[in-house]
Coordinates of C-alpha atoms and ligand atoms in Angstrom, one line a residue:
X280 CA 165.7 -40.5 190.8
X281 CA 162.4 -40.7 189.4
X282 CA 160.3 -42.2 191.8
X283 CA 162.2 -45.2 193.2
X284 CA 162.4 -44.6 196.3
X285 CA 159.3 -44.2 198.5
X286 CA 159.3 -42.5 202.1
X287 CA 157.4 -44.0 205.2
X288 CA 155.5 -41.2 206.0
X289 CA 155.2 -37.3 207.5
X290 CA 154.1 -36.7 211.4
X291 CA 152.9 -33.4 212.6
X292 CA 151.1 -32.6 215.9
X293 CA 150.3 -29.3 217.2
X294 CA 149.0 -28.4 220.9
X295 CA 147.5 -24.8 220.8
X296 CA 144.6 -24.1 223.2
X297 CA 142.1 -21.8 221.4
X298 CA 144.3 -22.3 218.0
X299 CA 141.7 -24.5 214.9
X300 CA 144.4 -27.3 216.0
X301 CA 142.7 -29.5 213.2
X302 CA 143.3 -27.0 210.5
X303 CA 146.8 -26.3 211.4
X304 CA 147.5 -29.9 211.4
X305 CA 145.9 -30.2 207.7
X306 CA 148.5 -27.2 206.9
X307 CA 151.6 -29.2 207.9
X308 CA 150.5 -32.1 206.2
X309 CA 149.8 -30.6 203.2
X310 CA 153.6 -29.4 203.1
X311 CA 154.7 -32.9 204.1
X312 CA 152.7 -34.4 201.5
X313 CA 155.8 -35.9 199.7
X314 CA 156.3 -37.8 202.9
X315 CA 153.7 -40.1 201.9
X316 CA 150.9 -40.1 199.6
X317 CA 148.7 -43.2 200.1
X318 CA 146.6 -41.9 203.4
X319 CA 146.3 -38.9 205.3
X320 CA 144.8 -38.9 208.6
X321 CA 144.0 -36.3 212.1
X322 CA 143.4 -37.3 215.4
X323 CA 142.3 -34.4 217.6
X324 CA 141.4 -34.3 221.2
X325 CA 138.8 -31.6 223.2
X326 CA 140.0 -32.4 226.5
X327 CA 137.6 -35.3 227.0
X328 CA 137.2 -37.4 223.6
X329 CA 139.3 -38.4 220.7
X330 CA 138.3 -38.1 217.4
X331 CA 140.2 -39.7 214.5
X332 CA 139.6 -39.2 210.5
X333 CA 141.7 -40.6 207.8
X334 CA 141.5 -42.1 204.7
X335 CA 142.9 -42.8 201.7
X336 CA 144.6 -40.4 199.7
X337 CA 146.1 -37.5 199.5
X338 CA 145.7 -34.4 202.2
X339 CA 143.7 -32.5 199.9
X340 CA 141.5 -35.7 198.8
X341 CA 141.0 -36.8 202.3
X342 CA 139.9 -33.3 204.0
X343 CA 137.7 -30.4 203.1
X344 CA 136.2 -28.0 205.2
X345 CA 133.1 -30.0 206.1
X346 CA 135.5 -32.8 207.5
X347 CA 137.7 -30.2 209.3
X348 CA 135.2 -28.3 211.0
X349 CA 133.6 -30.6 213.2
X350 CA 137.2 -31.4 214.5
X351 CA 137.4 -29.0 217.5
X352 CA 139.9 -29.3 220.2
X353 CA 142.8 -27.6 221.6
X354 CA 145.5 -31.1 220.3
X355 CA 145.9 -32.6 217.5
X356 CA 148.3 -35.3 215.9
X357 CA 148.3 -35.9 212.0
X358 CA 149.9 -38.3 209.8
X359 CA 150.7 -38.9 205.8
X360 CA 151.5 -42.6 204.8
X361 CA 153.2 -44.8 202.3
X362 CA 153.2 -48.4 203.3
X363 CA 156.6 -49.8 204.3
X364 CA 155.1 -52.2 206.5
X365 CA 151.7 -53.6 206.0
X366 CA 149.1 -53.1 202.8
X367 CA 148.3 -50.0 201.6
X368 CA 144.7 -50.1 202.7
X369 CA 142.3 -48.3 204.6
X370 CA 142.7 -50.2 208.1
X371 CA 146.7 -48.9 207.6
X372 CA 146.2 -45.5 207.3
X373 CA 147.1 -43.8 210.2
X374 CA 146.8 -41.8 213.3
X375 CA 146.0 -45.8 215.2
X376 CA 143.7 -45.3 217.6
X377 CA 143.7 -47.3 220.8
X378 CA 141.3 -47.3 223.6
X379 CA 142.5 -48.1 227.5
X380 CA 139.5 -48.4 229.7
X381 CA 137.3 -45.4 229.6
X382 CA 140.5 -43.3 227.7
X383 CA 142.4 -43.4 224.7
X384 CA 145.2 -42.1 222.8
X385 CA 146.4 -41.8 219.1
X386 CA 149.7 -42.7 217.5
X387 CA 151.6 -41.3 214.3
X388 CA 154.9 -43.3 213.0
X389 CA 157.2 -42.2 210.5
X390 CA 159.2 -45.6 210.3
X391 CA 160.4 -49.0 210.1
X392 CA 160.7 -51.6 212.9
X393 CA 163.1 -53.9 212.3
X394 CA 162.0 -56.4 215.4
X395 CA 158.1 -56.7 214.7
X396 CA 158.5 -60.4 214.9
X397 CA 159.6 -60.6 218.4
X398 CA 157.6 -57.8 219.5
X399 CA 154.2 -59.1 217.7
X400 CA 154.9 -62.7 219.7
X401 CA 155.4 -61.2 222.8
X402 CA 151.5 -59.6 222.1
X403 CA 150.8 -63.2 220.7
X404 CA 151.5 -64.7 224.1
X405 CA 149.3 -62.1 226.1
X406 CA 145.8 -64.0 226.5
X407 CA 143.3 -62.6 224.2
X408 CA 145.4 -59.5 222.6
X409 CA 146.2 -61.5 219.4
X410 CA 143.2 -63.9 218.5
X411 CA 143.7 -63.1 214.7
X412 CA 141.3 -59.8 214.6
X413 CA 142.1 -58.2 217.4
X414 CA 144.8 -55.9 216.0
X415 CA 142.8 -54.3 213.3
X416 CA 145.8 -53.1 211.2
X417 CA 149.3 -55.0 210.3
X418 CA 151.3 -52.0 210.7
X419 CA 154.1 -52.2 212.3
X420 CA 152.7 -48.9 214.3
X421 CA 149.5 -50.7 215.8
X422 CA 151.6 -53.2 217.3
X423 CA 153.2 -50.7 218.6
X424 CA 150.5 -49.3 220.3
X425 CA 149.1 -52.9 221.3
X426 CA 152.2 -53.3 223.7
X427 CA 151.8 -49.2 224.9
X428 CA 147.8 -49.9 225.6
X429 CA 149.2 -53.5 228.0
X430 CA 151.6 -51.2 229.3
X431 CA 149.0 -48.7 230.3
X432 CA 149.0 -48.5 234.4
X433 CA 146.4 -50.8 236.3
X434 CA 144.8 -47.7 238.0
X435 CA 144.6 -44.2 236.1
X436 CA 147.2 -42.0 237.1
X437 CA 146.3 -38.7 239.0
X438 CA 148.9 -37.0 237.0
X439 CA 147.6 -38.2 234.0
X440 CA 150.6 -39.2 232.7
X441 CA 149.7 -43.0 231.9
X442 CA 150.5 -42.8 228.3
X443 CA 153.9 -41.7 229.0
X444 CA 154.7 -44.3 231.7
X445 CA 153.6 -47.0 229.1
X446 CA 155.1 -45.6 226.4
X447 CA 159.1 -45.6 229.1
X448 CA 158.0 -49.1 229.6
X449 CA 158.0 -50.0 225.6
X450 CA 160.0 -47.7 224.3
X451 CA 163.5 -49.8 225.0
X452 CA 162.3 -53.0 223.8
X453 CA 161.9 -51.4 219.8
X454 CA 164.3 -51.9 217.4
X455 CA 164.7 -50.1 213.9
X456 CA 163.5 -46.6 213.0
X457 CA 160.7 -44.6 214.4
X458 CA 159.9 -40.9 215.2
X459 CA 156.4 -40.8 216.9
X460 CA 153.9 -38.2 217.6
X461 CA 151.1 -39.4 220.1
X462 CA 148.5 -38.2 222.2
X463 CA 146.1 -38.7 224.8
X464 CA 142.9 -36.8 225.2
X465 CA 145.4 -34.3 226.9
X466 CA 148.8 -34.7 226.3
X467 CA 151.0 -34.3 223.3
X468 CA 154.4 -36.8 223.3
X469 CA 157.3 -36.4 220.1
X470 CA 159.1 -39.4 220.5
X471 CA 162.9 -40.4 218.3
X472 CA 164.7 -43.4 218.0
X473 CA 168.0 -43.5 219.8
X474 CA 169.5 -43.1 216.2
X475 CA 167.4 -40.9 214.8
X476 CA 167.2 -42.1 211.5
X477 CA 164.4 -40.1 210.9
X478 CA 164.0 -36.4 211.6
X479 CA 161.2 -34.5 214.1
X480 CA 161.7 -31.2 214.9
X481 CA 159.6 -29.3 217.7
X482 CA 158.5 -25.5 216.8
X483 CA 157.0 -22.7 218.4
X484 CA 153.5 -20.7 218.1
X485 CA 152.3 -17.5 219.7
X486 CA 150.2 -19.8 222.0
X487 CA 151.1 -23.6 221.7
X488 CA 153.8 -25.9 220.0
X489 CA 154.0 -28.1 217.1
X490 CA 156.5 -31.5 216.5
X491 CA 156.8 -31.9 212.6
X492 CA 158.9 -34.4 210.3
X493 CA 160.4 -31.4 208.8
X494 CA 161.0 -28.0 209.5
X495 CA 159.4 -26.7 206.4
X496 CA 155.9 -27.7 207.6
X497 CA 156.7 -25.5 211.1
X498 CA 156.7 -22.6 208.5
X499 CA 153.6 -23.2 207.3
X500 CA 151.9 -22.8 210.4
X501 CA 154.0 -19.8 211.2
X502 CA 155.9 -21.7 214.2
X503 CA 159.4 -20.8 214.8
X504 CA 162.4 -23.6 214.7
X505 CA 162.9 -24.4 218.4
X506 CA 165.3 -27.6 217.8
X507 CA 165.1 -31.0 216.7
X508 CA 164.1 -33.7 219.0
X509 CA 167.2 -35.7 220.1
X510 CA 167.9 -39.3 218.7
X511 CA 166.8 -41.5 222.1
X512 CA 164.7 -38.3 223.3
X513 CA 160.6 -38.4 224.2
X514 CA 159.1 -35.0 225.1
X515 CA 155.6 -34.2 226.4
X516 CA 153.9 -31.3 226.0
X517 CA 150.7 -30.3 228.1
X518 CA 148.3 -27.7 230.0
X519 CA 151.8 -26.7 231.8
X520 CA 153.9 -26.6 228.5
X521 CA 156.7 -28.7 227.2
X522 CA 158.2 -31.3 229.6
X523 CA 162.0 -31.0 230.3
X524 CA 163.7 -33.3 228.1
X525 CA 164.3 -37.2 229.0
X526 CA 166.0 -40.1 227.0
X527 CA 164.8 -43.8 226.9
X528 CA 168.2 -45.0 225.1
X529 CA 171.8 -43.9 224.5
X530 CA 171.7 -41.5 221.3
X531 CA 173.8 -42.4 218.7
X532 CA 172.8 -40.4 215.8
X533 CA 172.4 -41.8 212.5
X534 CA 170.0 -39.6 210.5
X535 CA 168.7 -41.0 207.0
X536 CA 171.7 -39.5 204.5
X537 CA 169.3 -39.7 202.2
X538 CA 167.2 -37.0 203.5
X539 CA 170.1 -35.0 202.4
X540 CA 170.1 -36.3 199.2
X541 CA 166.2 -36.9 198.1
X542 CA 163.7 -37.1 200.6
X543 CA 163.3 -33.8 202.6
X544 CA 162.1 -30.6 200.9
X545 CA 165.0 -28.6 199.7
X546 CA 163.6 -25.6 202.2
X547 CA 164.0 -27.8 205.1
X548 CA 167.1 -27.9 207.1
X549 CA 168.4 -31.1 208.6
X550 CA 171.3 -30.5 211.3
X551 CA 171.5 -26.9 210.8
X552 CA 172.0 -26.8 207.2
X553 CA 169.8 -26.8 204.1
X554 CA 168.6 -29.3 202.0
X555 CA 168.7 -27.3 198.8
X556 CA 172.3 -25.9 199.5
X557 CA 173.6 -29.3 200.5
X558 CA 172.4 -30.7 197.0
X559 CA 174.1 -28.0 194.9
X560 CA 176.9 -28.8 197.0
X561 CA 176.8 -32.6 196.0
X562 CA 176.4 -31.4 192.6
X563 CA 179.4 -29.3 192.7
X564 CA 181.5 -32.5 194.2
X565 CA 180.6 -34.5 191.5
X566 CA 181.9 -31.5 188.9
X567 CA 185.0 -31.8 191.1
X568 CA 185.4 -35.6 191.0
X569 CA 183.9 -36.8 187.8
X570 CA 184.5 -34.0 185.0
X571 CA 183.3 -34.4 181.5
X572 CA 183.6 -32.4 178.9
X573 CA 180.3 -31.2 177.3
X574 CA 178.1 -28.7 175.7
X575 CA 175.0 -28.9 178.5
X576 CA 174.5 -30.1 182.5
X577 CA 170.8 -30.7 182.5
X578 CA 169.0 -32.2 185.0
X579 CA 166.3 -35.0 185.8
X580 CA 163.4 -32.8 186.8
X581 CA 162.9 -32.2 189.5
X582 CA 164.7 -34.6 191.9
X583 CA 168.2 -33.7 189.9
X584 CA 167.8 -29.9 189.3
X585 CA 170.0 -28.9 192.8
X586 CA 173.0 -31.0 191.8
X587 CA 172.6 -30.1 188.3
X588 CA 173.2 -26.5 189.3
X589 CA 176.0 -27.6 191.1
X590 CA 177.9 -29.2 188.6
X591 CA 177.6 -26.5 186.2
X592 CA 178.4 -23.9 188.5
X593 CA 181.4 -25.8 189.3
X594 CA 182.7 -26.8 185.9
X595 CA 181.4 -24.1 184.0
X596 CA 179.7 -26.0 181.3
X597 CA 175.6 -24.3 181.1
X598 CA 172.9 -25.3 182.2
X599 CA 169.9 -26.1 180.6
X600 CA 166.8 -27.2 180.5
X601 CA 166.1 -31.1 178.6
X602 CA 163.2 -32.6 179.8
X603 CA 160.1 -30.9 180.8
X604 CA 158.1 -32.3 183.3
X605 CA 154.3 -32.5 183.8
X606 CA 153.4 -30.9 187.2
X607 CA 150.4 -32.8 187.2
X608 CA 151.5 -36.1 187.4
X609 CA 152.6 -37.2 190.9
X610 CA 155.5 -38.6 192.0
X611 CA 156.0 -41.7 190.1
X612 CA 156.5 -44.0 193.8
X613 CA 153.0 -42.9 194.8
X614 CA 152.2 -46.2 193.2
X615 CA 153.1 -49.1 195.2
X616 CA 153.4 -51.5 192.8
X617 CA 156.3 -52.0 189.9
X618 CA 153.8 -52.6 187.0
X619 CA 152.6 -49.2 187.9
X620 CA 155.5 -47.4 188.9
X621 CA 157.2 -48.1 185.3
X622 CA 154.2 -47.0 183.4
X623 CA 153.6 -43.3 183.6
X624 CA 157.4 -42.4 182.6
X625 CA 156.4 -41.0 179.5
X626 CA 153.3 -39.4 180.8
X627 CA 155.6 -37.5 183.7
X628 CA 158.6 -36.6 181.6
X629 CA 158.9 -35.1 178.2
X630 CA 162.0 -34.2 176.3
X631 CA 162.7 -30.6 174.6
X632 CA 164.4 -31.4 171.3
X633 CA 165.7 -28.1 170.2
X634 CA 167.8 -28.0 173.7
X635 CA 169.3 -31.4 172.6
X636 CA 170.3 -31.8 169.5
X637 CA 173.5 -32.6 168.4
X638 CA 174.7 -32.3 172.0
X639 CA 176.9 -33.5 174.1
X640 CA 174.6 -33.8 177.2
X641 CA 175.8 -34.4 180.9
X642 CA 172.6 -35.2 183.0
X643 CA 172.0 -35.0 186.6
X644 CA 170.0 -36.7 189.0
X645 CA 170.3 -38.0 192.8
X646 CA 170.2 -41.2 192.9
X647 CA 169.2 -44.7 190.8
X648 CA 167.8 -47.0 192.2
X649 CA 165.9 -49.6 190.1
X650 CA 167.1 -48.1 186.7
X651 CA 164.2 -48.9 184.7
X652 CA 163.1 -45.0 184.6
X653 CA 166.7 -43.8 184.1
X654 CA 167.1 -46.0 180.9
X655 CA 163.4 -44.6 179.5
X656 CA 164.7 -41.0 180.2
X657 CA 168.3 -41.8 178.6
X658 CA 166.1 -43.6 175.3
X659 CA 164.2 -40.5 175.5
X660 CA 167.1 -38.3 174.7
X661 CA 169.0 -40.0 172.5
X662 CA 165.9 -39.7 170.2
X663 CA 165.4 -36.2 170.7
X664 CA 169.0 -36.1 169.3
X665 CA 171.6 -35.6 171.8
X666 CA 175.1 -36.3 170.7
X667 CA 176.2 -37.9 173.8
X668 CA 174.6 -38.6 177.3
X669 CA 177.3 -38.7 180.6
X670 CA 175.2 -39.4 183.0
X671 CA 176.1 -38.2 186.8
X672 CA 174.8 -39.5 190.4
X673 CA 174.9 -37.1 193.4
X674 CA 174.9 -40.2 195.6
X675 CA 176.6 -43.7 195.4
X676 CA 175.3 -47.3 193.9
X677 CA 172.2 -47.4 196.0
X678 CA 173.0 -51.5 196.5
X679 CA 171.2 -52.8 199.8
X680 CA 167.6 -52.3 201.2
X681 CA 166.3 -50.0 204.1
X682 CA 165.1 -51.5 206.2
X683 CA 164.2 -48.8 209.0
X684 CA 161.1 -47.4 207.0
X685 CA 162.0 -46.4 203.5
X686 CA 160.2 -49.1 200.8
X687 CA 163.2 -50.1 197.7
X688 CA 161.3 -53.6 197.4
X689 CA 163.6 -56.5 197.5
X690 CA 167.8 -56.5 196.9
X691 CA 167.3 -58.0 193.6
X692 CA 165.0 -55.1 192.5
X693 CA 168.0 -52.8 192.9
X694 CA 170.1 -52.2 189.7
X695 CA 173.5 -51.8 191.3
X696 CA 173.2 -54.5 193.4
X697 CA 175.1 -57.1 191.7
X698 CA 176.5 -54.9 188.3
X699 CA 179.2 -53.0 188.1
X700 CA 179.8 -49.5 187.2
X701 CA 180.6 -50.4 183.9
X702 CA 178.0 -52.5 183.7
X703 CA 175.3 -50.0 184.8
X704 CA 176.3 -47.8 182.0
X705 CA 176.1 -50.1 179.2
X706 CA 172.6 -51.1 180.8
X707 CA 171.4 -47.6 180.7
X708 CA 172.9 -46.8 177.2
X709 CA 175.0 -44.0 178.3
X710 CA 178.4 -42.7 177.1
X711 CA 180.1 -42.5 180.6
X712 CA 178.6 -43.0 184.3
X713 CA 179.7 -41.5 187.4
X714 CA 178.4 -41.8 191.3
X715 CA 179.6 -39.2 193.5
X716 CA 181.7 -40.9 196.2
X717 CA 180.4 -41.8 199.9
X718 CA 183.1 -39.6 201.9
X719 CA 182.2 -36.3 199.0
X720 CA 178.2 -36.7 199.7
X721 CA 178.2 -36.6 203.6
X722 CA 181.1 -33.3 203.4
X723 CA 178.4 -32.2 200.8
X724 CA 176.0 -32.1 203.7
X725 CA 178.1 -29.8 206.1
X726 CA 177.5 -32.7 209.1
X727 CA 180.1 -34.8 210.7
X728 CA 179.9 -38.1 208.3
X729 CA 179.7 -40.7 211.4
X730 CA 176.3 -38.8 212.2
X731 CA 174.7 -40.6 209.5
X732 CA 173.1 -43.7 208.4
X733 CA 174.3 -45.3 204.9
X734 CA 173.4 -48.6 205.3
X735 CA 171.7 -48.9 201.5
X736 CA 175.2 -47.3 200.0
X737 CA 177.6 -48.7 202.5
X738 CA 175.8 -52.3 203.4
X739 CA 177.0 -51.0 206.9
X740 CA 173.5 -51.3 208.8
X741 CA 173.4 -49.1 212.1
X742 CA 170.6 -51.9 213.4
X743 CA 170.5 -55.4 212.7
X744 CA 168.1 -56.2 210.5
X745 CA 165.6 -59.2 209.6
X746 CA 166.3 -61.6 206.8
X747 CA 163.1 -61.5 205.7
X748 CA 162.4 -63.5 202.8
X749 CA 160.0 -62.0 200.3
X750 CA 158.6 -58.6 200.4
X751 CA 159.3 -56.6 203.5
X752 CA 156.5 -54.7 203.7
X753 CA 154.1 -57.6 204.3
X754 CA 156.1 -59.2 207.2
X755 CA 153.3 -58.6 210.0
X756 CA 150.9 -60.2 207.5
X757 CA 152.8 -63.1 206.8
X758 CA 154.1 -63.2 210.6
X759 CA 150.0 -63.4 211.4
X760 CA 149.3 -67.4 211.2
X761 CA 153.6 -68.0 212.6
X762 CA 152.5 -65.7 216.0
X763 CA 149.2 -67.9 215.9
X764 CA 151.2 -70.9 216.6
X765 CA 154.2 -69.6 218.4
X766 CA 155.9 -70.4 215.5
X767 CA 160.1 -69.2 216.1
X768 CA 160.7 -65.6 215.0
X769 CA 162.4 -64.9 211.7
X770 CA 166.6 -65.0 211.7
X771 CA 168.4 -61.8 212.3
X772 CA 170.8 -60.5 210.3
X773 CA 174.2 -59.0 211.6
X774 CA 175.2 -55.6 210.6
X775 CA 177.2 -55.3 207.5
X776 CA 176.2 -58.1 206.3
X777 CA 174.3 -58.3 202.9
X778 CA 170.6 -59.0 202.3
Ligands
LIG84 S1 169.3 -47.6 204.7 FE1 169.4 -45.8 203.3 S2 167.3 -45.1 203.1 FE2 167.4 -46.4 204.9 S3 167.7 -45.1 206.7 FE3 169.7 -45.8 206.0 S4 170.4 -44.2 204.6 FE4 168.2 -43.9 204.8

């Protein structure tokens, strides 16, 4: 899939007494850039203050070295974001800072919540917390840290553990899909949903730990794989080291399958097994099911190339190379809009003619989501010459939203929502189509199928979910004047049922 699909957002947070705990943090977001490219942001704490920067941008646009240095501490907490919920504009970028009295603390989300209506009335009801300004952000995240801050205890703790008995008390009452790093000015707290749609993994250093969206961002920092953090699990680490384990909620795991499939970097491994491998593998399923015979398996660069090996490796037809693509050109969903996203097609992708022409071409890629790219890329070839294009799909019809924090814009925005097959293929110009199957993609993975989420394939959604008309993303925006006048909170909609 050329950029269709467009992640919430990377966490990272490192605790490492006498460790530059700012520049590791700009070193793990930097390798979970792909995470989410709109903002970047560090919180880091001395033991007496908080300091946040962020900005729009990417990492490498947002920090230098005279924005890094002055951030001296011994914790940190960083954060990469694409908007999911709320505009992609400064006041959204993220860590959210929240002061409590004379203290503070900082809060990273990777997610979607799928109750911010009943959560941002409850605020609405608490005298003077919601008088229009008062949340300076319409993230789903800063309400999130408006009910931790009225959770906070009435007298400061002598353990200084306030942040963690606020965040028990509010914890339960969230719906949807987070994985949170937070801090205070001297704690740091990894925090997963009780499904754990979305992955955070704690590491090691010589002399401190670090939590981290994915696993490859621990081995940028040189930390060692520890384990993940458990769906339903919150952990604290502090002066005496990491917490023992507690749960706020039953787990029932139901990690994002398409993690497997597009999201994570292929050197990260998600329950034990790796990305990249898992991908050939779904490649090699889709040789298995949905054989063709042809001259070339080439695939959509980049998001395709793993599957593409796959399925040449397992039906012995070469691989090769038919589009080139510019490195220089981001991924295509850095753009929120869908004026923008369809425009720089051409600019990304370009095709290799001698490779094609006059054959019989089947091409590779992950997933489809809205289709418009995949129909350029499919024109594209056919006038560079190739004989025949069989296109192949190492995932199934991607046919309802996610609602837990990955942005697909509206149902009917998503091309196999209401075609067929057949009808998909003729749409895209192609000489045959073929999605790999549900059951072959999650034994592609190596993990027990019932461990994952598939809502967007299946229409079987582990959460209920809001019928929200319009976009999604905007729903704390538009909720803003309905919480002013206690207006009734939006309908929910029942698992399985379609949006
Ligand atoms: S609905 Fe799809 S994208 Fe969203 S969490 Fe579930 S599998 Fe992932």
């Amino acid at each position: 899939m050329q950029g269709q699909l467009a992640h919430a957002c990377g966490v990272f947070g490192v605790y490492a007494p006498g460790r530059p705990v700012a520049h590791l943090t700009y070193l793990g977001l930097y390798a979970l850039q792909h995470r989410g490219q709109e903002s970047a942001g560090i919180a880091v704490s001395d033991g007496n203050t908080i300091t946040v920067v962020k900005d729009m941008g990417l990492v490498t646009q947002v920090f230098d070295e005279r924005r890094l240095a002055p951030l001296d501490g011994h914790l940190a907490i960083g954060h990469n974001r694409y908007s999911t919920t709320g505009s992609s504009t400064w006041r959204n970028a993220q860590p959210v800072y929240r002061s409590v009295g004379d203290a503070g603390f900082a809060l990273g989300h990777n997610g979607n919540l799928t109750n911010v209506s009943e959560l941002a009335e409850h605020i609405g009801m608490l005298p003077g917390m919601l008088g229009g300004e008062d949340i300076d952000s319409t993230t789903d995240s800063a309400l999130v840290a408006e009910l931790i801050a009225h959770e906070y205890p009435a007298e400061t703790r002598s353990d200084g553990r306030d942040l963690e008995i606020a965040l028990k008390r509010v914890l339960p009452r969230l719906a949807g899909g987070f994985s949170f790093v937070l801090m205070d000015e001297a704690h740091l707290i990894g925090v997963r949903d009780r499904h754990g749609f979305w992955p955070l993994v704690l590491g090691r250093l010589d002399t401190g730990w670090v939590l981290a969206s994915e696993t490859a961002a621990l081995d940028i920092v040189d930390a060692h794989f520890v384990r993940e953090i458990e769906p339903g699990e919150l952990i604290v680490i502090d002066a005496s080291g990491l917490s023992p384990p507690t749960y706020f909620a039953e787990p029932d795991p139901k990690l994002c399958l398409f993690e497997f499939v597009y999201f994570a970097r292929p050197d990260t491994n998600l329950y034990g097994h790796n990305v990249h491998a898992a991908r050939q593998r779904m490649g090699e399923e889709l040789a298995r099911q949905s054989p063709v015979a042809a001259d070339m398996v080439m695939p959509i660069p980049e998001s395709g190339i793993p599957a593409a090996q796959g399925y040449a490796r397992a039906s012995g037809i070469p691989y090769g190379d038919g589009l080139v693509k510019n490195r220089y050109v981001g991924r295509t969903f850095i753009q929120p809009e869908q004026k923008q996203r369809g425009a720089d097609v051409r600019l990304k992708l370009n095709p290799l003619p001698d490779n094609i022409r006059g054959k019989r071409l089947v091409v590779v890629d992950d997933s489809i989501v809205r289709g418009t790219t995949t129909r350029q890329v499919v024109a594209m070839l056919r006038e560079a010459g190739a004989a025949e294009v069989h296109f192949r799909v190492s995932s199934p019809p991607y046919r309802w939203p996610c609602y837990y924090g990955m942005d697909t814009g509206r149902r009917s925005e998503l091309l196999a929502a209401d075609m067929t097959v057949g009808e998909i293929a003729n749409y895209l110009n192609v000489d045959s189509l073929a999605y790999l199957e549900l059951d072959r993609l999650t034994h592609a993975t190596g993990a027990p199928a019932t461990s994952f989420c598939t809502a967007c394939l299946s229409g079987r959604y582990p959460v209920p979910v809001p019928e929200l008309q319009g976009d999604a993303k905007l729903v704390l925006e538009e909720a803003r004047p309905l919480l002013q006048s206690a207006d009734t909170p939006l309908p929910v909609r029942e698992p399985g049922a379609s949006a």
